[in-house]
Each structure stands twice: as C-alpha cells, then as structure tokens.
Amino acid sequence: MRKEDKGVIIEQLTTLLNEYPNFYLTDIEAMDAETTSRLRRECFKNEVKLVVVKNSLLRKALENVEGDFSPLHSAMKGNTAVMLSMVANAPARLIKDFTKDSKEDGKPQLKGAYVQEGFYDAASLDMLVSIKSKKELIADVIALLESPAKNVISALQSSGQTIHGLLKTLEER
C-alpha cells in the first residue's frame, strides 16, 4: 500500500473516531462470507458502523485523536474490526446476540472497547451489555420525577371519591 493511501485511510479513521464517542475492537477472523454479510446487516440495522482495519493504521489514527488510548494497544493483535456507535451498549448487545445464536467459535469476539470515556477488556462484555443508553437514562429520570406527582394526584382523586361517597351516604340517611 502506498504512503498516500495510508495517509487517506488514517485520516478517514481519525474522522470516524472523532465522530463516534464509543468504539469496540472485535475479532471477526475466520467468519465465512455469509456470516460476515449477516453481521454487517445487523450492524446497519442497529446503527453500528463496522470497519475492518490494519492495527498499525488504527494506532496512528488513535494518536491523532485527543486522549491516551494506550490501554487498547494490547487488544490490537491479529485481525481487528472496529464497531463504532453513538449508543454505548449497541455493539455489545449486537455481539452478545450474534454469538448466542452461532454454533461456531463465538465470532465476533470482543477484544477491547472504549465506552463512555473508559477502557474495557474482553471479559467486560456482559457489563457493557447492561450499560444504559442516554435515552434510557433520561426515561428513568422522567419516570422517577413523574412518580411522586402521580401518587399525589391518585391520592387526591381517591380521597375526593371517598369524601363524595360519605356525603352521599349521609344525604341519603
């Protein structure tokens, strides 16, 4: 590969890494064409961008991104595919769902991840699946804020009905 081509690829990777706040390093080696195609379709459905890269070019692109990504250097061995996503747990869920149905050797495999400004290794997949997205957290906060108001309104409504029932009973006597 020519030096100019490498420079273009590094620039594209740097742009992607700056655009997406979360990325997962995965191993998709030895997957056949049909399985790889199915994985790419699932990634597209879940708004996850899948890019197969050379480790050396990924290292150079990470050097251009603000921050220290050295904890991920140990994961950059062998074939590497990068799963980029705006939603923190989308690639983890995709990997988990994809491997539970496969009877193969569990590909894609998580090698490492940078999620919500933290570094994770392959053993953290279950924990990464359980991370809530920003929308889920906002929904939880809204539900917590609505709960006391709903309780007060229902208490007022039920007590109003009770008082009304008492007055009606007294009126009939």
GROMACS .gro file of C-alpha atoms in nm:
model
  173
    1MET     CA    1   0.000   0.000   0.000
    2ARG     CA    2   0.135   0.342  -0.092
    3LYS     CA    3   0.211   0.602   0.173
    4GLU     CA    4  -0.051   0.839   0.028
    5ASP     CA    5  -0.318   0.569   0.054
    6LYS     CA    6  -0.224   0.500   0.415
    7GLY     CA    7  -0.248   0.871   0.492
    8VAL     CA    8  -0.600   0.886   0.347
    9ILE     CA    9  -0.710   0.581   0.546
   10ILE     CA   10  -0.562   0.721   0.869
   11GLU     CA   11  -0.744   1.049   0.805
   12GLN     CA   12  -1.075   0.868   0.748
   13LEU     CA   13  -1.029   0.658   1.063
   14THR     CA   14  -0.945   0.970   1.266
   15THR     CA   15  -1.263   1.136   1.140
   16LEU     CA   16  -1.472   0.832   1.237
   17LEU     CA   17  -1.312   0.807   1.581
   18ASN     CA   18  -1.382   1.176   1.646
   19GLU     CA   19  -1.740   1.141   1.520
   20TYR     CA   20  -1.839   0.837   1.729
   21PRO     CA   21  -1.794   0.853   2.109
   22ASN     CA   22  -1.791   0.472   2.158
   23PHE     CA   23  -1.599   0.204   1.973
   24TYR     CA   24  -1.536  -0.166   2.017
   25LEU     CA   25  -1.239  -0.364   1.884
   26THR     CA   26  -1.356  -0.705   1.771
   27ASP     CA   27  -1.217  -1.017   1.609
   28ILE     CA   28  -1.413  -1.142   1.308
   29GLU     CA   29  -1.138  -1.363   1.169
   30ALA     CA   30  -1.240  -1.693   1.005
   31MET     CA   31  -1.603  -1.588   0.957
   32ASP     CA   32  -1.736  -1.701   0.621
   33ALA     CA   33  -1.885  -1.458   0.370
   34GLU     CA   34  -2.246  -1.536   0.460
   35THR     CA   35  -2.190  -1.482   0.833
   36THR     CA   36  -1.992  -1.164   0.774
   37SER     CA   37  -2.268  -1.032   0.549
   38ARG     CA   38  -2.529  -1.111   0.815
   39LEU     CA   39  -2.315  -0.931   1.076
   40ARG     CA   40  -2.288  -0.625   0.853
   41ARG     CA   41  -2.668  -0.622   0.803
   42GLU     CA   42  -2.723  -0.642   1.180
   43CYS     CA   43  -2.474  -0.360   1.233
   44PHE     CA   44  -2.659  -0.147   0.979
   45LYS     CA   45  -2.996  -0.216   1.148
   46ASN     CA   46  -2.854  -0.119   1.488
   47GLU     CA   47  -2.679   0.195   1.358
   48VAL     CA   48  -2.335   0.048   1.425
   49LYS     CA   49  -2.059   0.121   1.176
   50LEU     CA   50  -1.831  -0.178   1.113
   51VAL     CA   51  -1.485  -0.110   0.970
   52VAL     CA   52  -1.208  -0.366   0.920
   53VAL     CA   53  -0.869  -0.201   0.970
   54LYS     CA   54  -0.500  -0.273   0.993
   55ASN     CA   55  -0.379  -0.243   1.351
   56SER     CA   56  -0.088  -0.014   1.260
   57LEU     CA   57  -0.322   0.229   1.081
   58LEU     CA   58  -0.566   0.222   1.373
   59ARG     CA   59  -0.282   0.304   1.616
   60LYS     CA   60  -0.180   0.603   1.403
   61ALA     CA   61  -0.541   0.721   1.384
   62LEU     CA   62  -0.576   0.692   1.762
   63GLU     CA   63  -0.263   0.907   1.800
   64ASN     CA   64  -0.445   1.181   1.607
   65VAL     CA   65  -0.746   1.164   1.841
   66GLU     CA   66  -0.736   1.360   2.165
   67GLY     CA   67  -0.670   1.134   2.463
   68ASP     CA   68  -0.449   0.841   2.560
   69PHE     CA   69  -0.563   0.514   2.403
   70SER     CA   70  -0.261   0.307   2.507
   71PRO     CA   71  -0.474   0.060   2.711
   72LEU     CA   72  -0.619  -0.061   2.381
   73HIS     CA   73  -0.281  -0.133   2.220
   74SER     CA   74  -0.269  -0.480   2.376
   75ALA     CA   75  -0.601  -0.565   2.205
   76MET     CA   76  -0.467  -0.470   1.863
   77LYS     CA   77  -0.326  -0.807   1.762
   78GLY     CA   78  -0.444  -1.022   1.477
   79ASN     CA   79  -0.741  -0.921   1.266
   80THR     CA   80  -0.929  -0.623   1.401
   81ALA     CA   81  -1.269  -0.485   1.312
   82VAL     CA   82  -1.388  -0.164   1.473
   83MET     CA   83  -1.754  -0.125   1.567
   84LEU     CA   84  -1.841   0.244   1.608
   85SER     CA   85  -2.164   0.361   1.767
   86MET     CA   86  -2.334   0.661   1.922
   87VAL     CA   87  -2.515   0.432   2.168
   88ALA     CA   88  -2.276   0.289   2.427
   89ASN     CA   89  -2.421  -0.060   2.454
   90ALA     CA   90  -2.540  -0.120   2.096
   91PRO     CA   91  -2.225  -0.305   1.975
   92ALA     CA   92  -2.208  -0.510   2.296
   93ARG     CA   93  -2.570  -0.620   2.256
   94LEU     CA   94  -2.508  -0.699   1.891
   95ILE     CA   95  -2.202  -0.912   1.973
   96LYS     CA   96  -2.388  -1.092   2.252
   97ASP     CA   97  -2.696  -1.163   2.037
   98PHE     CA   98  -2.490  -1.262   1.735
   99THR     CA   99  -2.272  -1.509   1.926
  100LYS     CA  100  -2.552  -1.672   2.124
  101ASP     CA  101  -2.715  -1.793   1.802
  102SER     CA  102  -2.394  -1.905   1.635
  103LYS     CA  103  -2.270  -2.257   1.671
  104GLU     CA  104  -1.921  -2.153   1.563
  105ASP     CA  105  -1.640  -2.038   1.786
  106GLY     CA  106  -1.836  -1.733   1.904
  107LYS     CA  107  -1.729  -1.477   1.645
  108PRO     CA  108  -1.730  -1.180   1.659
  109GLN     CA  109  -1.531  -1.167   1.980
  110LEU     CA  110  -1.473  -0.855   2.184
  111LYS     CA  111  -1.104  -0.765   2.211
  112GLY     CA  112  -1.137  -0.428   2.381
  113ALA     CA  113  -1.361  -0.123   2.396
  114TYR     CA  114  -1.363   0.250   2.458
  115VAL     CA  115  -1.706   0.333   2.600
  116GLN     CA  116  -1.814   0.649   2.780
  117GLU     CA  117  -1.453   0.760   2.822
  118GLY     CA  118  -1.346   0.430   2.979
  119PHE     CA  119  -1.148   0.129   2.860
  120TYR     CA  120  -1.280  -0.226   2.882
  121ASP     CA  121  -1.136  -0.567   2.801
  122ALA     CA  122  -1.290  -0.880   2.652
  123ALA     CA  123  -1.416  -1.004   2.990
  124SER     CA  124  -1.638  -0.696   3.027
  125LEU     CA  125  -1.891  -0.788   2.757
  126ASP     CA  126  -2.177  -0.870   2.998
  127MET     CA  127  -2.119  -0.546   3.187
  128LEU     CA  128  -2.112  -0.347   2.862
  129VAL     CA  129  -2.444  -0.501   2.755
  130SER     CA  130  -2.607  -0.374   3.074
  131ILE     CA  131  -2.493  -0.012   3.030
  132LYS     CA  132  -2.796   0.207   2.976
  133SER     CA  133  -2.808   0.443   2.683
  134LYS     CA  134  -2.861   0.815   2.725
  135LYS     CA  135  -3.225   0.783   2.617
  136GLU     CA  136  -3.287   0.502   2.868
  137LEU     CA  137  -3.134   0.709   3.150
  138ILE     CA  138  -3.346   1.012   3.060
  139ALA     CA  139  -3.658   0.793   3.057
  140ASP     CA  140  -3.568   0.657   3.402
  141VAL     CA  141  -3.521   1.009   3.542
  142ILE     CA  142  -3.853   1.126   3.396
  143ALA     CA  143  -4.031   0.821   3.540
  144LEU     CA  144  -3.880   0.894   3.882
  145LEU     CA  145  -3.987   1.258   3.861
  146GLU     CA  146  -4.340   1.166   3.750
  147SER     CA  147  -4.392   0.904   4.020
  148PRO     CA  148  -4.448   1.136   4.322
  149ALA     CA  149  -4.681   1.360   4.122
  150LYS     CA  150  -4.886   1.062   4.008
  151ASN     CA  151  -4.908   0.933   4.366
  152VAL     CA  152  -5.033   1.270   4.494
  153ILE     CA  153  -5.290   1.300   4.214
  154SER     CA  154  -5.421   0.948   4.269
  155ALA     CA  155  -5.440   1.008   4.646
  156LEU     CA  156  -5.635   1.329   4.592
  157GLN     CA  157  -5.867   1.159   4.346
  158SER     CA  158  -5.933   0.862   4.573
  159SER     CA  159  -5.986   1.080   4.881
  160GLY     CA  160  -6.219   1.302   4.680
  161GLN     CA  161  -6.421   0.998   4.586
  162THR     CA  162  -6.425   0.883   4.949
  163ILE     CA  163  -6.548   1.219   5.074
  164HIS     CA  164  -6.807   1.230   4.798
  165GLY     CA  165  -6.921   0.879   4.894
  166LEU     CA  166  -6.952   0.976   5.260
  167LEU     CA  167  -7.152   1.290   5.179
  168LYS     CA  168  -7.385   1.093   4.953
  169THR     CA  169  -7.441   0.829   5.221
  170LEU     CA  170  -7.512   1.096   5.485
  171GLU     CA  171  -7.751   1.270   5.245
  172GLU     CA  172  -7.946   0.950   5.189
  173ARG     CA  173  -7.992   0.891   5.564
   0.00000   0.00000   0.00000
